[in-house]
CSV table of C-alpha atoms and ligand atoms in Angstrom, one decimal:
chain,number,residue,atom,x,y,z
Y,138,MET,CA,115.7,112.6,69.7
Y,139,SER,CA,119.1,113.5,70.5
Y,140,ASN,CA,118.2,117.2,69.2
Y,141,GLN,CA,114.8,116.8,72.0
Y,142,LYS,CA,116.6,115.1,74.9
Y,143,PRO,CA,114.7,115.0,77.6
Y,144,ASP,CA,114.9,116.8,81.1
Y,145,ASN,CA,115.0,113.3,83.0
Y,146,PRO,CA,115.8,110.2,81.4
Y,147,PHE,CA,114.1,108.1,83.5
Y,148,PHE,CA,110.4,107.8,82.9
Y,149,THR,CA,107.5,107.1,85.6
Y,150,SER,CA,104.9,108.3,84.5
Y,151,THR,CA,104.2,106.9,80.8
Y,152,THR,CA,104.0,103.5,79.1
Y,153,GLU,CA,105.3,104.8,75.9
Y,154,ILE,CA,108.6,105.3,76.7
Y,155,PRO,CA,111.1,106.2,73.7
Y,156,ASP,CA,113.6,102.9,72.6
Y,157,GLU,CA,116.6,104.3,74.2
Y,158,PHE,CA,115.1,105.4,77.7
Y,159,PHE,CA,113.8,102.1,78.0
Y,160,CYS,CA,115.5,99.3,80.1
Y,161,ASP,CA,116.0,95.9,78.4
Y,162,ARG,CA,113.3,93.5,77.7
Y,163,LYS,CA,115.8,92.5,74.4
Y,164,LYS,CA,115.2,88.8,75.4
Y,165,GLU,CA,111.8,89.0,76.3
Y,166,THR,CA,111.0,91.3,73.0
Y,167,GLU,CA,112.1,89.0,70.8
Y,168,GLU,CA,110.3,86.4,72.3
Y,169,ILE,CA,106.9,87.7,72.5
Y,170,ILE,CA,107.4,89.1,68.9
Y,171,SER,CA,108.8,85.4,67.8
Y,172,TYR,CA,105.6,83.6,69.4
Y,173,LEU,CA,103.5,86.0,67.3
Y,174,LEU,CA,104.5,85.7,64.4
Y,175,ASN,CA,104.5,81.9,64.9
Y,176,GLY,CA,100.4,82.8,65.1
Y,177,SER,CA,100.1,82.4,69.0
Y,178,ASN,CA,98.4,84.8,70.9
Y,179,ILE,CA,99.6,85.0,74.4
Y,180,VAL,CA,98.9,85.6,78.4
Y,181,LEU,CA,101.5,87.9,79.5
Y,182,LYS,CA,101.4,88.3,83.2
Y,183,ALA,CA,103.0,90.5,86.1
Y,184,PRO,CA,102.7,91.5,89.4
Y,185,ARG,CA,101.9,95.4,89.0
Y,186,ARG,CA,104.4,98.6,87.8
Y,187,ILE,CA,106.7,95.9,86.8
Y,188,GLY,CA,106.1,97.0,83.8
Y,189,LYS,CA,103.3,95.2,81.3
Y,190,SER,CA,101.8,97.9,79.7
Y,191,SER,CA,105.6,99.2,78.9
Y,192,LEU,CA,106.9,96.2,77.4
Y,193,ILE,CA,103.8,96.4,74.9
Y,194,LYS,CA,103.9,99.8,73.8
Y,195,HIS,CA,107.8,99.3,73.0
Y,196,ILE,CA,106.4,96.0,71.1
Y,197,PHE,CA,104.5,97.8,69.5
Y,198,ASN,CA,107.2,100.2,68.3
Y,199,GLN,CA,109.6,97.4,66.8
Y,200,PRO,CA,109.5,97.1,63.4
Y,201,ALA,CA,108.7,93.4,62.7
Y,202,ILE,CA,105.3,94.3,64.5
Y,203,LYS,CA,104.9,98.2,63.7
Y,204,GLU,CA,105.2,97.0,59.5
Y,205,LYS,CA,103.3,94.1,59.5
Y,206,TYR,CA,100.1,94.7,62.1
Y,207,ASN,CA,97.6,96.7,62.8
Y,208,THR,CA,98.2,97.4,66.4
Y,209,LEU,CA,94.9,98.4,68.8
Y,210,TYR,CA,96.1,98.7,72.5
Y,211,VAL,CA,92.8,98.1,75.0
Y,212,ASP,CA,92.9,99.3,78.3
Y,213,ILE,CA,90.1,97.8,80.3
Y,214,TYR,CA,91.0,98.3,84.2
Y,215,GLY,CA,87.7,100.0,85.8
Y,216,THR,CA,85.4,98.4,82.8
Y,217,LYS,CA,82.1,96.8,85.0
Y,218,ASN,CA,80.2,95.2,82.2
Y,219,ALA,CA,80.4,94.1,78.7
Y,220,ALA,CA,79.1,97.9,77.7
Y,221,ASP,CA,82.2,99.1,79.0
Y,222,PHE,CA,84.4,96.7,77.2
Y,223,ARG,CA,82.4,97.2,74.2
Y,224,GLU,CA,82.6,101.4,74.8
Y,225,GLU,CA,86.4,101.4,75.6
Y,226,LEU,CA,86.8,99.0,72.4
Y,227,GLN,CA,85.2,100.8,70.0
Y,228,ARG,CA,86.8,104.2,71.5
Y,229,CYS,CA,90.2,102.6,70.8
Y,230,PHE,CA,89.3,101.8,67.5
Y,231,ILE,CA,87.9,104.7,66.5
Y,232,ASN,CA,91.1,106.6,67.2
Y,233,ALA,CA,93.2,104.2,66.1
Y,234,PRO,CA,95.5,105.2,62.9
Y,235,PHE,CA,94.8,102.3,61.2
Y,236,ALA,CA,90.7,102.6,61.3
Y,237,LYS,CA,91.4,104.9,57.9
Y,238,GLU,CA,91.4,102.1,55.9
Y,239,PHE,CA,89.5,102.1,53.2
Y,240,LYS,CA,87.3,99.3,54.0
Y,241,VAL,CA,87.0,99.9,57.9
Y,242,LYS,CA,86.4,103.9,56.9
Y,243,LYS,CA,83.7,102.4,54.3
Y,244,LYS,CA,82.0,101.2,57.0
Y,245,ILE,CA,81.9,104.1,59.9
Y,246,GLU,CA,81.3,106.7,56.6
Y,247,SER,CA,77.8,104.7,56.0
Y,248,TYR,CA,77.4,104.8,59.5
Y,249,ILE,CA,77.8,108.1,60.1
Y,250,LYS,CA,75.8,108.9,56.6
Y,251,SER,CA,73.0,106.9,58.0
Y,252,VAL,CA,72.4,108.8,60.8
Y,253,GLN,CA,73.1,112.6,59.1
Y,254,LEU,CA,75.7,113.4,61.6
Y,255,ASP,CA,75.6,117.1,60.8
Y,256,LEU,CA,78.3,117.5,63.3
Y,257,GLY,CA,81.8,115.8,62.7
Y,258,SER,CA,82.8,114.6,59.4
Y,259,TYR,CA,85.2,112.6,57.3
Y,260,SER,CA,87.6,113.0,54.7
Y,261,GLU,CA,90.3,111.1,52.6
Y,262,SER,CA,92.8,111.4,55.5
Y,263,GLY,CA,90.7,110.1,58.3
Y,264,PHE,CA,87.8,110.6,60.5
Y,265,ASN,CA,87.2,114.9,62.3
Y,266,LEU,CA,85.0,113.8,65.1
Y,267,PRO,CA,83.4,116.0,67.0
Y,268,LYS,CA,84.6,117.7,69.8
Y,269,ILE,CA,82.8,116.6,72.8
Y,270,GLY,CA,80.2,119.5,73.8
Y,271,LEU,CA,79.4,120.7,70.3
Y,272,GLY,CA,75.9,119.1,69.8
Y,273,ASN,CA,73.8,116.0,70.0
Y,274,TYR,CA,76.4,114.1,69.1
Y,275,HIS,CA,76.1,110.3,68.7
Y,276,ALA,CA,79.1,107.5,68.4
Y,277,PRO,CA,78.4,105.3,66.0
Y,278,ILE,CA,77.9,101.9,67.9
Y,279,PHE,CA,79.6,98.9,66.6
Y,280,SER,CA,78.9,95.9,68.5
Y,281,ILE,CA,82.4,93.7,69.7
Y,282,ASP,CA,82.6,91.2,66.7
Y,283,GLU,CA,81.7,93.8,64.4
Y,284,ILE,CA,84.9,95.6,65.5
Y,285,PHE,CA,86.9,91.8,65.3
Y,286,GLU,CA,85.8,91.9,62.3
Y,287,LEU,CA,86.4,95.1,60.5
Y,288,ILE,CA,90.2,94.6,62.2
Y,289,ASP,CA,90.4,91.4,60.8
Y,290,ASN,CA,89.5,92.4,57.5
Y,291,ALA,CA,91.2,95.7,57.5
Y,292,ASP,CA,94.5,95.9,55.6
Y,293,LYS,CA,97.2,93.9,57.7
Y,294,PRO,CA,96.5,91.7,60.3
Y,295,GLY,CA,95.9,93.1,63.3
Y,296,LEU,CA,96.7,92.7,67.3
Y,297,ILE,CA,95.0,93.4,69.7
Y,298,VAL,CA,96.2,93.6,73.4
Y,299,PHE,CA,93.9,94.1,76.1
Y,300,ASP,CA,95.3,95.2,79.3
Y,301,GLU,CA,93.9,93.9,82.6
Y,302,PHE,CA,92.0,91.5,81.1
Y,303,GLN,CA,91.1,89.4,84.5
Y,304,GLN,CA,88.4,92.1,84.7
Y,305,ILE,CA,86.3,90.6,82.3
Y,306,GLN,CA,86.1,87.6,85.4
Y,307,ASP,CA,83.9,90.2,87.3
Y,308,TYR,CA,81.5,91.6,84.2
Y,309,PRO,CA,77.8,90.1,85.2
Y,310,GLU,CA,78.0,88.5,81.9
Y,311,LYS,CA,79.8,85.1,80.6
Y,312,MET,CA,82.4,87.5,78.9
Y,313,ALA,CA,85.1,84.7,78.9
Y,314,GLY,CA,82.6,82.7,76.4
Y,315,ILE,CA,81.6,85.5,74.5
Y,316,ILE,CA,84.7,86.6,73.3
Y,317,ARG,CA,86.5,83.4,73.4
Y,318,SER,CA,84.1,82.9,70.3
Y,319,PHE,CA,84.4,85.8,68.6
Y,320,ILE,CA,88.0,85.5,68.4
Y,321,GLN,CA,87.2,81.9,66.8
Y,322,GLN,CA,85.9,83.4,64.3
Y,323,LEU,CA,89.2,85.7,63.1
Y,324,LYS,CA,91.1,84.4,60.2
Y,325,ARG,CA,94.4,86.6,61.0
Y,326,THR,CA,93.9,88.5,64.5
Y,327,ARG,CA,96.2,87.7,67.5
Y,328,PHE,CA,95.8,89.1,70.8
Y,329,ILE,CA,97.6,89.8,73.7
Y,330,PHE,CA,95.8,89.2,77.2
Y,331,CYS,CA,97.7,90.8,80.0
Y,332,GLY,CA,97.2,91.5,83.6
Y,333,SER,CA,98.5,91.7,86.9
Y,334,SER,CA,96.5,88.3,88.6
Y,335,ARG,CA,98.3,85.8,88.0
Y,336,HIS,CA,96.2,83.6,90.2
Y,337,MET,CA,93.4,84.9,87.6
Y,338,LEU,CA,94.5,84.5,84.8
Y,339,ASN,CA,96.1,81.6,85.1
Y,340,ASN,CA,92.2,79.8,86.1
Y,341,MET,CA,91.1,82.0,82.5
Y,342,PHE,CA,93.9,80.6,80.8
Y,343,SER,CA,94.9,77.2,82.2
Y,344,ASN,CA,91.8,75.6,83.7
Y,345,TYR,CA,90.4,72.8,81.5
Y,346,ASN,CA,86.8,74.6,81.8
Y,347,GLN,CA,87.5,78.1,81.0
Y,348,PRO,CA,87.0,78.6,77.4
Y,349,PHE,CA,89.9,80.5,76.9
Y,350,TYR,CA,92.1,77.2,77.9
Y,351,ASN,CA,95.1,76.2,75.5
Y,352,SER,CA,94.0,79.5,73.4
Y,353,ALA,CA,97.5,81.7,74.5
Y,354,THR,CA,101.1,81.4,75.1
Y,355,SER,CA,102.2,82.1,79.0
Y,356,PHE,CA,104.5,84.4,79.7
Y,357,ASP,CA,105.4,85.3,83.0
Y,358,LEU,CA,107.2,88.8,82.8
Y,359,ASP,CA,109.6,88.6,85.4
Y,360,ILE,CA,111.8,91.7,86.9
Y,361,ILE,CA,114.8,93.6,85.0
Y,362,GLY,CA,117.8,91.8,85.6
Y,363,LEU,CA,120.0,93.7,88.1
Y,364,ASN,CA,122.8,94.1,85.7
Y,365,ALA,CA,120.9,95.1,83.0
Y,366,TYR,CA,119.5,97.7,85.3
Y,367,THR,CA,123.0,99.1,86.6
Y,368,GLN,CA,124.3,99.2,83.3
Y,369,PHE,CA,121.0,101.0,81.7
Y,370,VAL,CA,121.1,103.7,84.7
Y,371,THR,CA,125.0,103.9,84.9
Y,372,ASP,CA,124.5,105.2,80.6
Y,373,ALA,CA,122.0,107.4,81.6
Y,374,PHE,CA,123.5,109.0,83.6
Y,375,ALA,CA,126.5,109.4,81.1
Y,376,GLY,CA,124.2,110.9,78.6
Y,377,TYR,CA,124.0,114.0,80.6
Y,378,ASN,CA,127.6,113.9,81.9
Y,379,LYS,CA,126.7,112.4,85.4
Y,380,THR,CA,128.1,109.5,86.9
Y,381,ILE,CA,126.4,107.2,89.4
Y,382,ASP,CA,128.0,104.5,91.7
Y,383,SER,CA,126.8,101.0,90.8
Y,384,GLU,CA,126.6,100.4,94.0
Y,385,ALA,CA,124.1,103.0,95.1
Y,386,VAL,CA,121.9,101.7,92.1
Y,387,ALA,CA,122.1,98.0,93.5
Y,388,PHE,CA,120.8,99.4,96.8
Y,389,ALA,CA,118.2,100.6,95.2
Y,390,TYR,CA,118.0,97.4,93.1
Y,391,TYR,CA,117.3,95.1,96.1
Y,392,LEU,CA,115.7,97.7,98.4
Y,393,PHE,CA,112.6,97.5,96.0
Y,394,SER,CA,112.9,94.0,95.1
Y,395,GLY,CA,113.6,95.0,91.3
Y,396,ASN,CA,110.2,96.7,91.1
Y,397,THR,CA,111.2,98.8,88.0
Y,398,TYR,CA,108.7,101.7,88.8
Y,399,LEU,CA,110.0,102.5,92.3
Y,400,MET,CA,113.1,102.3,91.2
Y,401,GLN,CA,113.0,104.5,88.0
Y,402,ALA,CA,110.9,107.1,90.9
Y,403,LEU,CA,114.5,107.1,92.6
Y,404,MET,CA,115.6,107.6,90.0
Y,405,LYS,CA,114.5,110.4,88.5
Y,406,ILE,CA,114.6,112.2,91.9
Y,407,VAL,CA,118.4,111.1,92.3
Y,408,PHE,CA,119.3,112.3,88.4
Y,409,SER,CA,117.8,115.8,88.7
Y,410,ASP,CA,119.8,116.4,92.4
Y,411,THR,CA,122.8,115.1,91.1
Y,412,GLN,CA,124.8,118.0,89.2
Y,413,GLU,CA,127.0,118.1,86.0
Y,414,ASN,CA,130.3,116.0,86.5
Y,415,THR,CA,129.7,114.9,89.5
Y,416,GLU,CA,128.7,111.4,91.0
Y,417,ALA,CA,126.1,110.6,92.9
Y,418,ASN,CA,126.1,108.1,95.7
Y,419,LYS,CA,124.5,105.7,98.6
Y,420,GLU,CA,124.3,108.6,100.4
Y,421,LEU,CA,122.7,111.2,98.0
Y,422,LEU,CA,119.8,108.4,97.1
Y,423,LEU,CA,119.0,108.0,100.9
Y,424,LYS,CA,118.3,111.9,100.8
Y,425,CYS,CA,116.1,111.0,97.4
Y,426,LEU,CA,114.4,108.1,98.8
Y,427,ASP,CA,113.2,110.4,102.0
Y,428,GLU,CA,112.3,113.0,99.8
Y,429,MET,CA,110.0,110.3,98.2
Y,430,LEU,CA,108.9,109.2,100.9
Y,431,ASP,CA,108.0,112.5,102.5
Y,432,ARG,CA,105.9,113.4,99.1
Y,433,LYS,CA,103.8,110.1,99.9
Y,434,ASP,CA,103.4,111.0,103.3
Y,435,SER,CA,98.7,111.5,102.8
Y,436,ASP,CA,98.8,109.0,100.3
Y,437,TYR,CA,99.6,106.6,103.0
Y,438,ARG,CA,98.2,108.2,105.8
Y,439,ASP,CA,94.6,107.9,103.7
Y,440,LEU,CA,95.4,104.8,103.7
Y,441,ILE,CA,95.9,103.9,107.4
Y,442,ASN,CA,92.9,105.6,107.6
Y,443,ARG,CA,90.5,103.6,105.6
Y,444,LEU,CA,91.4,100.2,108.4
Y,445,ASN,CA,88.8,99.6,110.4
Y,446,SER,CA,90.2,98.6,113.9
Y,447,LYS,CA,93.5,98.5,115.5
Y,448,LYS,CA,94.0,94.9,114.4
Y,449,GLU,CA,94.3,95.7,111.1
Y,450,ARG,CA,96.2,98.4,111.9
Y,451,ASN,CA,98.1,96.1,114.0
Y,452,THR,CA,98.5,93.5,111.3
Y,453,LEU,CA,99.7,96.1,109.4
Y,454,TYR,CA,102.2,97.0,111.3
Y,455,CYS,CA,103.5,93.6,112.4
Y,456,ILE,CA,103.9,92.6,108.1
Y,457,ALA,CA,105.5,95.8,107.6
Y,458,GLY,CA,108.0,95.5,111.0
Y,459,GLU,CA,109.1,91.7,109.7
Y,460,GLY,CA,109.4,92.5,106.3
Y,461,ILE,CA,108.5,88.8,105.1
Y,462,ALA,CA,106.3,88.3,108.2
Y,463,THR,CA,106.0,84.5,109.0
Y,464,GLY,CA,104.1,83.0,111.8
Y,465,LEU,CA,102.1,86.0,112.8
Y,466,THR,CA,99.9,84.2,115.5
Y,467,SER,CA,102.8,82.5,117.1
Y,468,THR,CA,102.8,83.7,120.7
Y,469,ALA,CA,105.7,85.9,120.7
Y,470,ILE,CA,104.6,87.8,116.8
Y,471,MET,CA,101.3,88.3,119.0
Y,472,LYS,CA,103.1,89.7,121.9
Y,473,LYS,CA,105.4,91.8,120.4
Y,474,TYR,CA,102.7,93.8,117.6
Y,475,ASN,CA,99.7,93.7,120.2
Y,476,LEU,CA,97.7,91.4,118.7
Y,477,ASP,CA,94.6,89.5,120.6
Y,478,ASN,CA,94.2,86.6,119.2
Y,479,ALA,CA,95.0,84.1,116.8
Y,480,SER,CA,91.5,84.5,114.4
Y,481,SER,CA,91.6,88.4,114.9
Y,482,VAL,CA,95.2,87.9,113.9
Y,483,GLN,CA,93.2,86.2,110.2
Y,484,ASN,CA,90.5,88.3,109.9
Y,485,ALA,CA,92.9,91.1,110.1
Y,486,LEU,CA,94.9,89.8,106.9
Y,487,GLY,CA,91.3,88.5,105.0
Y,488,ASN,CA,91.2,92.2,105.2
Y,489,LEU,CA,94.6,93.0,104.2
Y,490,CYS,CA,94.7,90.6,101.3
Y,491,GLY,CA,91.8,90.5,99.6
Y,492,GLU,CA,90.9,93.2,96.7
Y,493,ASN,CA,89.2,95.9,98.6
Y,494,LEU,CA,92.4,96.8,100.1
Y,495,ASN,CA,94.8,94.7,98.3
Y,496,ILE,CA,97.7,96.3,101.2
Y,497,ALA,CA,99.0,92.5,101.5
Y,498,VAL,CA,99.9,89.4,99.8
Y,499,ASN,CA,100.5,85.9,100.5
Y,500,ILE,CA,104.2,85.0,99.5
Y,501,ALA,CA,103.8,81.4,100.5
Y,502,LYS,CA,102.9,79.4,103.2
Y,503,GLY,CA,101.6,81.4,106.0
Y,504,THR,CA,103.8,84.1,104.6
Y,505,TYR,CA,103.0,87.3,103.9
Y,506,ILE,CA,104.3,90.7,102.9
Y,507,LEU,CA,103.1,94.3,101.7
Y,508,GLN,CA,102.2,95.1,98.3
Y,509,ASP,CA,104.6,98.0,98.3
Y,510,ARG,CA,107.5,98.1,99.1
Y,511,LEU,CA,107.7,102.1,99.6
Y,512,PHE,CA,104.6,102.0,101.9
Y,513,GLU,CA,106.9,99.6,104.0
Y,514,LEU,CA,109.3,101.8,104.4
Y,515,TRP,CA,106.9,105.1,105.5
Y,516,ILE,CA,105.7,102.9,107.9
Y,517,ALA,CA,109.1,102.2,108.9
Y,518,LYS,CA,110.1,105.4,109.5
Y,519,ARG,CA,107.5,106.3,111.2
Y,520,GLY,CA,108.1,104.2,113.5
Y,521,GLY,CA,111.4,105.2,114.0
Y,522,TYR,CA,113.1,101.8,112.4
Y,523,MET,CA,114.0,103.0,109.4
Y,524,GLU,CA,118.0,101.4,109.8
Y,525,LEU,CA,116.5,98.5,110.2
Y,526,LYS,CA,114.8,98.2,106.6
Y,527,LEU,CA,118.1,99.7,104.8
Y,528,ALA,CA,120.5,97.3,106.5
Y,529,ASN,CA,120.6,93.9,104.9
Y,530,VAL,CA,118.5,94.7,102.0
Y,531,LYS,CA,120.3,92.0,99.4
Y,532,GLU,CA,119.5,89.4,101.9
Y,533,ARG,CA,115.7,90.2,102.0
Y,534,PHE,CA,115.9,90.5,98.4
Y,535,GLU,CA,117.1,87.2,97.8
Y,536,LYS,CA,115.0,85.7,100.8
Y,537,GLU,CA,112.0,87.0,99.2
Y,538,ARG,CA,112.7,85.4,95.3
Y,539,SER,CA,113.4,82.7,96.3
Y,540,LEU,CA,110.0,81.7,98.3
Y,541,MET,CA,108.2,83.4,95.0
Y,542,VAL,CA,110.0,80.8,93.1
Y,543,SER,CA,109.0,77.9,95.1
Y,544,ASN,CA,105.5,79.3,95.1
Y,545,PRO,CA,105.0,79.9,92.1
Y,546,ASP,CA,100.7,79.2,92.5
Y,547,ILE,CA,100.9,81.8,95.6
Y,548,ILE,CA,99.2,84.9,93.8
Y,549,ALA,CA,102.9,86.7,92.9
Y,550,PRO,CA,102.8,90.2,94.8
Y,551,ASN,CA,102.8,93.4,93.3
Y,552,LEU,CA,105.9,94.2,95.2
K,610,LIG,N1,112.0,98.7,80.3
K,610,LIG,C1,112.0,99.5,80.9
K,610,LIG,N2,112.9,101.2,80.9
K,610,LIG,C2,112.3,101.8,81.8
K,610,LIG,N3,110.9,102.2,82.2
K,610,LIG,C3,109.8,100.8,82.7
K,610,LIG,C4,110.3,100.3,82.1
K,610,LIG,N4,108.8,99.1,81.9
K,610,LIG,C5,108.5,100.1,82.8
K,610,LIG,N5,108.7,101.5,83.5
K,610,LIG,C6,108.9,102.2,84.0
K,610,LIG,O1,108.2,101.6,85.0
K,610,LIG,C7,106.6,102.3,85.1
K,610,LIG,C8,105.3,100.8,85.2
K,610,LIG,O2,105.8,100.9,84.3
K,610,LIG,P1,104.3,99.7,83.5
K,610,LIG,O3,103.0,100.9,83.5
K,610,LIG,O4,104.5,99.0,81.7
K,610,LIG,O5,103.6,98.6,84.4
K,610,LIG,P2,103.0,97.5,84.7
K,610,LIG,O6,103.5,96.0,85.2
K,610,LIG,O7,101.7,97.5,83.5
K,610,LIG,O8,102.0,98.3,85.8
K,610,LIG,P3,100.5,98.3,86.5
K,610,LIG,O9,100.0,96.2,86.6
K,610,LIG,O10,100.5,99.2,87.1
K,610,LIG,O11,99.4,98.2,85.3
K,610,LIG,C9,106.2,103.2,83.9
K,610,LIG,O12,105.7,104.5,84.5
K,610,LIG,C10,107.1,102.9,83.4
K,610,LIG,O13,107.6,104.0,82.7
K,611,LIG,MG1,100.2,98.3,83.0
């Protein structure tokens, strides 16, 4: 890796992060691997952009997993029904290197022969699927249970990850029951069910009446610790003869409440704006934050334009202004943010937290925050009160953490 060092050691647009640029997660990696080796399936939950998918890919890369399992990662985000699920599962399966294994290959070969496919070919080294647009190519169709069975009977045990697994609850079919019954037939395949909707996943896996009840060990992925993140950033800078003030790293950490994506995105800019043999400090970091906010300008404007009414907008500005907003229907707050009456605020909150907008989240009884801290900061910048947001970031972080810890059943925020 060292002879092809990337220009920037902070990764933001991929979940395939080389080990040397992957921050910490040692304990989580070890623990998850040991659950798997002990025969458990796992349900991995964390708010958005904390690092679930990256952790899964990292685990796939560890020798204990890489050498022992055929791994398959299936992201079902955006799938709407059982047919979409099957299609995505098959697409990932056919493209997986282990599908070259002989039994799987034979099965696909015989299928290809049976439909007398003249496009696309296979050889000892694997399949050459035809390029899209070349002709009347129809991919072979395997049913879900057939794919599971092929994986279960391959040379090594299978490890299948379904990312955004809560999605199946929105299918018109009773998908959880269907998948669960297939899984029960398998002898040696392990599963990781992954997702950001803790509430839905808890319901699927901890509710006695649900098909997946008690079928996987629950694992809540927390944010990366401050010390581990600071060490990671310091080392990353040092690898390029640059330094960074550890207080600036801590400031970013608190400001974004440890959200991995936002911290990495900011550090990426700070890194590229730091000259070799110089030190990045908080002043530079604030300049880079400003740049980050400017880059999101049109996205956030669009988001505000999606709000139907002034009431929703004012309720949004209220949550953004307060940061951790509580007592939204009190006279003082309603007056401060021009909110006309309690029931319209309740309505607006329902919409802002609803699946459609998903802008705000309820972190404790009557307490709301915005899902995206950058959006909160952008609103503050526009409203001319950014200074307030940049003061006391540590206290804000600690307050939010303690509320979330004491209210574990309320949907965890996507900070
Ligand atoms: N341990 C890590 N070290 C370095 N970068 C990381 C780490 N974990 C995550 N990231 C970065 O943070 C970003 C968000 O991570 P990832 O996409 O894995 O989160 P997620 O929880 O799966 O998010 P989503 O809910 O949106 O699917 C990624 O772009 C990745 O590059
Ligand atoms: Mg993900």
